Amino acid sequence: MALIVQKYGGTSVGSADRITNVARKVKTFRDRGDDIVVVVSAMSGETNRLTDLAKSIMPEPDVREMDVLLSTGEQVTIALLSMALQQLGCEARSYTGAQVNILTDSAHSKARILGIDEERVREDLGAGRVVVVAGFQGMDEEGNITTLGRGGSDTTAVALAAALTADECQIYTDVDGVYTTDPRVVSGARRLERVTFEEMLEMASQGSKVLQIRAVEFAGKYNVPLRVLSSFQEGPGTLITYEEDGMEEPLISGIAFNRDEAKLTIQGVPDQPGIASSILGPIGEANIEVDMIVQNVSADGSMTDFTFTVHRNDYQNALDMLRKTANEVGAREVAGDNRIAKISLVGVGMRSHAGIASTMFAALAKESINIRMISTSEIKISVVIDEKYLELGVRALHNAFKLDQEPVASTEA
Amino acid sequence: MALIVQKYGGTSVGSADRITNVARKVKTFRDRGDDIVVVVSAMSGETNRLTDLAKSIMPEPDVREMDVLLSTGEQVTIALLSMALQQLGCEARSYTGAQVNILTDSAHSKARILGIDEERVREDLGAGRVVVVAGFQGMDEEGNITTLGRGGSDTTAVALAAALTADECQIYTDVDGVYTTDPRVVSGARRLERVTFEEMLEMASQGSKVLQIRAVEFAGKYNVPLRVLSSFQEGPGTLITYEEDGMEEPLISGIAFNRDEAKLTIQGVPDQPGIASSILGPIGEANIEVDMIVQNVSADGSMTDFTFTVHRNDYQNALDMLRKTANEVGAREVAGDNRIAKISLVGVGMRSHAGIASTMFAALAKESINIRMISTSEIKISVVIDEKYLELGVRALHNAFKLDQEPVASTEA
């Protein structure tokens, strides 16, 4: 008998029939004796419907009232799912975020969870009930309704699992697990049996959209085993945990990519202390997030080139700022490119293996793909290339690292 | 400067445009310096939509979960109305029933208000905000969401007005006040400037559907001046208060009627102590509500006839039971009629004036309308007649008591 927290997203609860399907799935776990807490999102389409309604009244809706409005979405789902469970003979009780004291800060529309009082949930579990909790929402210290922002239901599930020290937190979604890369790009992409929290974080931040970053961070911090599975098919999904001692990890777990970036370069900048902050300072003040940063110094050390990437939406804005800065610091030239893409290799095995970068560069060179920027972390290598080579590059790397095959080095059970 | 609680029903907030109209109305009060608390219902149609959704999942929905579900209806409206007010430059803040601690008993779907903690509302009013509260809902001592049942938003408004000792509780609806009788039946029906709580209670219980009985009771108990007005037209509406000393009340305030009743008679019952309870006992146990009761005793006192009315939906059921009782007590005959209607004259002036009943009977007789039953209270006379004479009877009485004219005896300001 285990204590399991399950989370079902908007598509999984998108209609009365689908809600009944979720109830059936929950009941099979309950029937084998597990204690189940279910976290649900709003029915798909509902958040958009409510947002449109709000905007027709107030074009830039007040954030406090928007949270009051949107939180009704999950409240509808918890009531309906509890009914569906009861209809199947499964005792169930629903709670809003406020009712189980999901305490957050007061940052409406992007609040952070500060604590959960899980006593009430424990009581219901003890009485043999399935507990259904509204995801995405909580309340601040003054009792105002808050929401956690996009994908916040994942965070609710992980936070509840941590508070209850659950055996597993299962995130049901419309894909059946985490893949070595996007199967729409590489047909040989393979579902991973498991990945580490660190790998999942790198993959999420590099463009893989299976899980919300904050939920993975939270799960890692509180060591909650996290499993991604499909709402619609059977299967074990992908387990996200810590590296286990004595287990040899595969070199590369996956390839993430995204095309949302743009590259900016300022060339011939007199190299002097503080030059990086004079260049990036104004960008940061304008709330533009910078992803990769690369700096080269000329042979004589007097001049430097400085390149960085931003979200494609911020490209024009950042370019205008950079031109202004170039004038001020006496730089030679400013250039930019918003037709780039980024590919990232992710794997904890990199830590202990050399030669991965050169294999990567060779595989890309073989396809005549020019690398524009390189950035590395302990478990990740990212390269920026021309956007048109993205699919070709991802396939080449998937082949080069044989990601379509089960890793032979793994001692996984 | 006054403190006013306003309540707007589902039709008044039935669309984004109508919500903005309500906001405009609220703002005109605010602009002249009044403190305003607004209570709103769910947008019209929303409760039915949610109920259908629930029934498609659980044909007889669990009452606790049904309250969780339905309470989202008003929560949507409070957020949207607060936005509409802010859009007009009027500071506003919304609260669910639970957030302003509308404490109820645990009778889901028909809970009763036990108390309100109005501190938070006062703080917001003090800070110059309009406070928007969800009607129809509260929470019980354990924090479960409850609803007050049909028309419960009126009760929420009155309870808030009582807790805040408001100067007036205004109920905005789709009619512009309380009329001497239904204008669809009598074209000369006249809007009343004021009626007493007692008259309003009698009129509501006799079929006038302007206000919910519980809200009127509550207003009477806590002496909250209640005003019924139209959401869509200007006008003073009808004020419902206590009788004022030294004020001569009109004889008759209004004529209520309904066609929802059926009449049952048991004849030739041996008259002995306890016979009424042997007849009505089984009816009451079956949860059938009895309205009027009339008993006649035969000349020699040995036999009695017993007649009563029930809701038309309960007619067949009650008739079957009565036949069984007739056998048991040795009664001669059982008869019934479900094509009847009831007309009630209501007026506190009756207390001090004789001759009203005879004027009433004469007016009906003049139209050859046969009276089948009569029942009186201190401020009401009800008669049962054949349903087909209903409109004729109401018009005849409206004329006989000159209700189309302002009462000359009144010293109203």
Coordinates of N, CA and C in Angstrom, one line a residue, chain A residues 281-384:
Chain A
G281 N 23.6 45.6 -18.5 CA 22.8 46.3 -17.5 C 21.5 46.8 -18.0
P282 N 21.5 47.6 -19.1 CA 20.3 48.2 -19.6 C 19.3 47.1 -20.0
I283 N 19.8 46.0 -20.6 CA 19.0 44.9 -21.0 C 18.2 44.3 -19.8
G284 N 18.9 44.0 -18.8 CA 18.3 43.5 -17.5 C 17.3 44.4 -16.9
E285 N 17.6 45.7 -16.9 CA 16.7 46.7 -16.4 C 15.4 46.7 -17.1
A286 N 15.5 46.4 -18.4 CA 14.2 46.4 -19.3 C 13.5 45.0 -19.1
N287 N 13.9 44.2 -18.1 CA 13.3 42.9 -17.9 C 13.4 41.9 -19.0
I288 N 14.5 42.1 -19.8 CA 14.7 41.1 -20.9 C 15.7 40.1 -20.3
E289 N 15.2 38.8 -20.5 CA 16.1 37.7 -19.9 C 17.1 37.3 -20.9
V290 N 18.4 37.3 -20.5 CA 19.5 36.8 -21.3 C 19.8 35.4 -21.1
D291 N 19.9 34.6 -22.1 CA 20.2 33.2 -21.9 C 21.7 32.9 -22.0
M292 N 22.2 32.7 -23.2 CA 23.6 32.4 -23.3 C 24.4 33.6 -23.4
I293 N 25.7 33.6 -22.9 CA 26.6 34.8 -23.0 C 28.0 34.2 -23.4
V294 N 28.6 34.8 -24.4 CA 29.9 34.4 -24.9 C 30.7 35.6 -25.1
Q295 N 32.0 35.6 -24.6 CA 32.9 36.8 -24.8 C 34.2 36.3 -25.3
N296 N 34.7 36.9 -26.4 CA 36.0 36.6 -26.9 C 36.9 37.9 -26.8
V297 N 38.2 37.7 -26.5 CA 39.1 38.8 -26.5 C 40.0 38.7 -27.7
S298 N 40.3 39.9 -28.3 CA 41.2 39.9 -29.4 C 42.6 39.5 -29.0
A299 N 43.4 39.2 -30.0 CA 44.8 38.7 -29.8 C 45.6 39.6 -28.9
D300 N 45.5 40.9 -29.1 CA 46.3 41.8 -28.3 C 45.7 42.2 -27.0
G301 N 44.4 41.6 -26.8 CA 43.8 41.8 -25.5 C 43.2 43.2 -25.3
S302 N 43.2 44.1 -26.3 CA 42.7 45.4 -26.2 C 41.2 45.5 -26.5
M303 N 40.7 44.7 -27.4 CA 39.3 44.7 -27.8 C 38.6 43.4 -27.5
T304 N 37.3 43.5 -27.4 CA 36.6 42.3 -27.1 C 35.3 42.2 -28.0
D305 N 34.8 41.0 -28.3 CA 33.5 40.8 -28.9 C 32.6 40.1 -27.9
F306 N 31.4 40.5 -27.9 CA 30.5 40.1 -26.9 C 29.2 39.6 -27.5
T307 N 28.8 38.4 -27.3 CA 27.6 37.8 -27.9 C 26.6 37.3 -26.9
F308 N 25.3 37.5 -27.1 CA 24.4 36.9 -26.1 C 23.1 36.6 -26.8
T309 N 22.2 35.8 -26.2 CA 20.9 35.4 -26.8 C 19.8 35.9 -25.9
V310 N 18.7 36.3 -26.5 CA 17.5 36.7 -25.7 C 16.3 36.0 -26.4
H311 N 15.1 36.1 -25.8 CA 13.9 35.5 -26.4 C 13.6 36.3 -27.7
R312 N 13.1 35.6 -28.7 CA 12.9 36.2 -30.0 C 12.0 37.4 -29.9
N313 N 11.0 37.4 -29.0 CA 10.1 38.5 -28.8 C 10.8 39.8 -28.4
D314 N 11.9 39.6 -27.7 CA 12.6 40.8 -27.2 C 13.7 41.3 -28.1
Y315 N 13.8 40.6 -29.3 CA 15.0 40.9 -30.2 C 15.1 42.3 -30.6
Q316 N 14.0 42.9 -31.1 CA 14.1 44.3 -31.7 C 14.4 45.3 -30.6
N317 N 13.8 45.1 -29.5 CA 14.0 45.9 -28.3 C 15.4 45.9 -27.8
A318 N 16.0 44.7 -27.7 CA 17.3 44.5 -27.3 C 18.3 45.1 -28.3
L319 N 18.0 44.9 -29.6 CA 18.9 45.4 -30.6 C 19.0 47.0 -30.5
D320 N 17.9 47.6 -30.3 CA 17.8 49.1 -30.2 C 18.7 49.5 -29.0
M321 N 18.5 48.9 -27.9 CA 19.3 49.2 -26.7 C 20.8 49.0 -27.0
L322 N 21.1 47.9 -27.6 CA 22.6 47.6 -27.8 C 23.2 48.6 -28.7
R323 N 22.5 49.1 -29.7 CA 23.0 50.2 -30.6 C 23.4 51.4 -29.8
K324 N 22.5 51.8 -28.9 CA 22.7 52.9 -28.0 C 23.9 52.7 -27.1
T325 N 24.0 51.5 -26.5 CA 25.2 51.2 -25.7 C 26.5 51.3 -26.5
A326 N 26.4 50.8 -27.8 CA 27.6 50.7 -28.6 C 28.2 52.1 -28.8
N327 N 27.3 53.1 -29.1 CA 27.7 54.5 -29.2 C 28.4 55.0 -27.9
E328 N 27.8 54.7 -26.8 CA 28.3 55.2 -25.5 C 29.7 54.6 -25.2
V329 N 29.9 53.3 -25.5 CA 31.2 52.7 -25.1 C 32.2 52.7 -26.2
G330 N 31.8 53.2 -27.4 CA 32.7 53.3 -28.5 C 33.0 52.0 -29.2
A331 N 32.0 51.2 -29.3 CA 32.2 49.9 -30.0 C 32.1 50.0 -31.5
R332 N 32.7 49.1 -32.2 CA 32.8 49.2 -33.6 C 31.5 48.9 -34.3
E333 N 30.8 47.8 -33.9 CA 29.7 47.3 -34.7 C 28.7 46.6 -33.8
V334 N 27.4 46.6 -34.3 CA 26.4 45.8 -33.6 C 25.8 44.9 -34.7
A335 N 25.6 43.6 -34.4 CA 25.0 42.7 -35.4 C 24.0 41.9 -34.6
G336 N 23.0 41.3 -35.4 CA 22.0 40.5 -34.7 C 21.5 39.4 -35.7
D337 N 20.9 38.4 -35.1 CA 20.3 37.3 -36.0 C 19.1 36.7 -35.2
N338 N 17.9 36.8 -35.8 CA 16.8 36.1 -35.1 C 16.3 34.9 -35.8
R339 N 17.2 34.3 -36.7 CA 16.9 33.1 -37.4 C 17.8 32.0 -36.9
I340 N 17.9 31.9 -35.6 CA 18.8 30.9 -35.0 C 18.0 29.9 -34.2
A341 N 18.6 28.8 -33.8 CA 18.0 27.8 -33.0 C 19.1 27.2 -32.1
K342 N 18.7 26.7 -30.9 CA 19.6 26.2 -30.0 C 19.4 24.7 -29.8
I343 N 20.4 23.9 -29.8 CA 20.3 22.5 -29.5 C 21.2 22.2 -28.2
S344 N 20.6 21.4 -27.3 CA 21.3 21.1 -26.1 C 21.4 19.6 -25.8
L345 N 22.5 19.1 -25.6 CA 22.7 17.7 -25.1 C 22.7 17.7 -23.6
V346 N 21.9 16.8 -23.0 CA 21.8 16.8 -21.6 C 22.1 15.4 -21.1
G347 N 22.9 15.3 -20.0 CA 23.2 14.0 -19.4 C 24.1 14.1 -18.3
V348 N 23.8 13.4 -17.1 CA 24.6 13.5 -16.0 C 25.9 12.7 -16.2
G349 N 25.9 11.8 -17.2 CA 27.1 11.0 -17.5 C 28.3 11.9 -18.0
M350 N 27.9 13.0 -18.5 CA 29.0 14.0 -19.0 C 30.0 14.3 -18.0
R351 N 29.6 14.3 -16.7 CA 30.5 14.7 -15.6 C 31.7 13.8 -15.6
S352 N 31.5 12.5 -15.9 CA 32.7 11.6 -15.8 C 33.2 11.2 -17.2
H353 N 32.7 11.7 -18.2 CA 33.2 11.3 -19.5 C 33.7 12.5 -20.4
A354 N 34.9 12.3 -20.9 CA 35.4 13.3 -21.8 C 35.0 13.0 -23.2
G355 N 35.3 13.9 -24.1 CA 35.1 13.6 -25.5 C 33.7 13.8 -26.1
I356 N 32.7 14.2 -25.2 CA 31.4 14.3 -25.7 C 31.2 15.5 -26.6
A357 N 31.9 16.6 -26.2 CA 31.8 17.8 -27.0 C 32.4 17.6 -28.4
S358 N 33.5 16.9 -28.5 CA 34.1 16.7 -29.8 C 33.2 15.8 -30.7
T359 N 32.6 14.8 -30.0 CA 31.7 13.9 -30.8 C 30.5 14.8 -31.3
M360 N 30.1 15.6 -30.5 CA 28.9 16.5 -30.9 C 29.3 17.4 -32.1
F361 N 30.5 18.1 -31.9 CA 30.9 19.0 -33.0 C 31.2 18.3 -34.3
A362 N 31.7 17.1 -34.2 CA 32.0 16.3 -35.4 C 30.8 15.9 -36.1
A363 N 29.8 15.5 -35.3 CA 28.5 15.0 -35.9 C 27.8 16.2 -36.7
L364 N 27.9 17.4 -36.1 CA 27.3 18.6 -36.8 C 28.2 19.0 -38.0
A365 N 29.5 18.9 -37.9 CA 30.3 19.2 -39.0 C 30.1 18.3 -40.2
K366 N 29.9 17.0 -39.9 CA 29.7 16.1 -40.9 C 28.4 16.5 -41.8
E367 N 27.5 17.1 -41.2 CA 26.3 17.6 -41.9 C 26.5 19.0 -42.4
S368 N 27.7 19.5 -42.3 CA 28.0 20.9 -42.7 C 27.2 22.0 -42.0
I369 N 26.9 21.7 -40.7 CA 26.2 22.7 -39.9 C 27.2 23.5 -39.1
N370 N 27.2 24.8 -39.3 CA 28.1 25.7 -38.7 C 27.6 26.1 -37.3
I371 N 28.5 26.0 -36.3 CA 28.2 26.3 -34.9 C 28.5 27.8 -34.7
R372 N 27.4 28.5 -34.2 CA 27.6 30.0 -34.0 C 28.0 30.4 -32.6
M373 N 27.5 29.5 -31.7 CA 27.9 29.8 -30.3 C 27.9 28.5 -29.5
I374 N 28.7 28.4 -28.5 CA 28.7 27.2 -27.6 C 28.7 27.7 -26.2
S375 N 27.9 26.9 -25.4 CA 27.9 27.2 -24.0 C 27.7 25.8 -23.3
T376 N 28.4 25.7 -22.2 CA 28.4 24.4 -21.5 C 28.1 24.6 -20.0
S377 N 27.5 23.5 -19.4 CA 27.4 23.4 -18.0 C 27.9 22.0 -17.6
E378 N 27.8 21.7 -16.3 CA 28.3 20.4 -15.9 C 27.6 19.3 -16.6
I379 N 26.3 19.4 -16.9 CA 25.6 18.2 -17.5 C 24.9 18.6 -18.8
K380 N 25.4 19.6 -19.5 CA 24.8 20.1 -20.7 C 25.8 20.8 -21.6
I381 N 25.6 20.5 -22.9 CA 26.3 21.3 -23.9 C 25.3 21.9 -24.9
S382 N 25.3 23.2 -25.0 CA 24.3 23.9 -25.9 C 25.1 24.5 -27.1
V383 N 24.6 24.4 -28.3 CA 25.1 25.1 -29.4 C 24.0 25.9 -30.1
V384 N 24.4 27.0 -30.7 CA 23.5 27.8 -31.5 C 23.8 27.6 -32.9

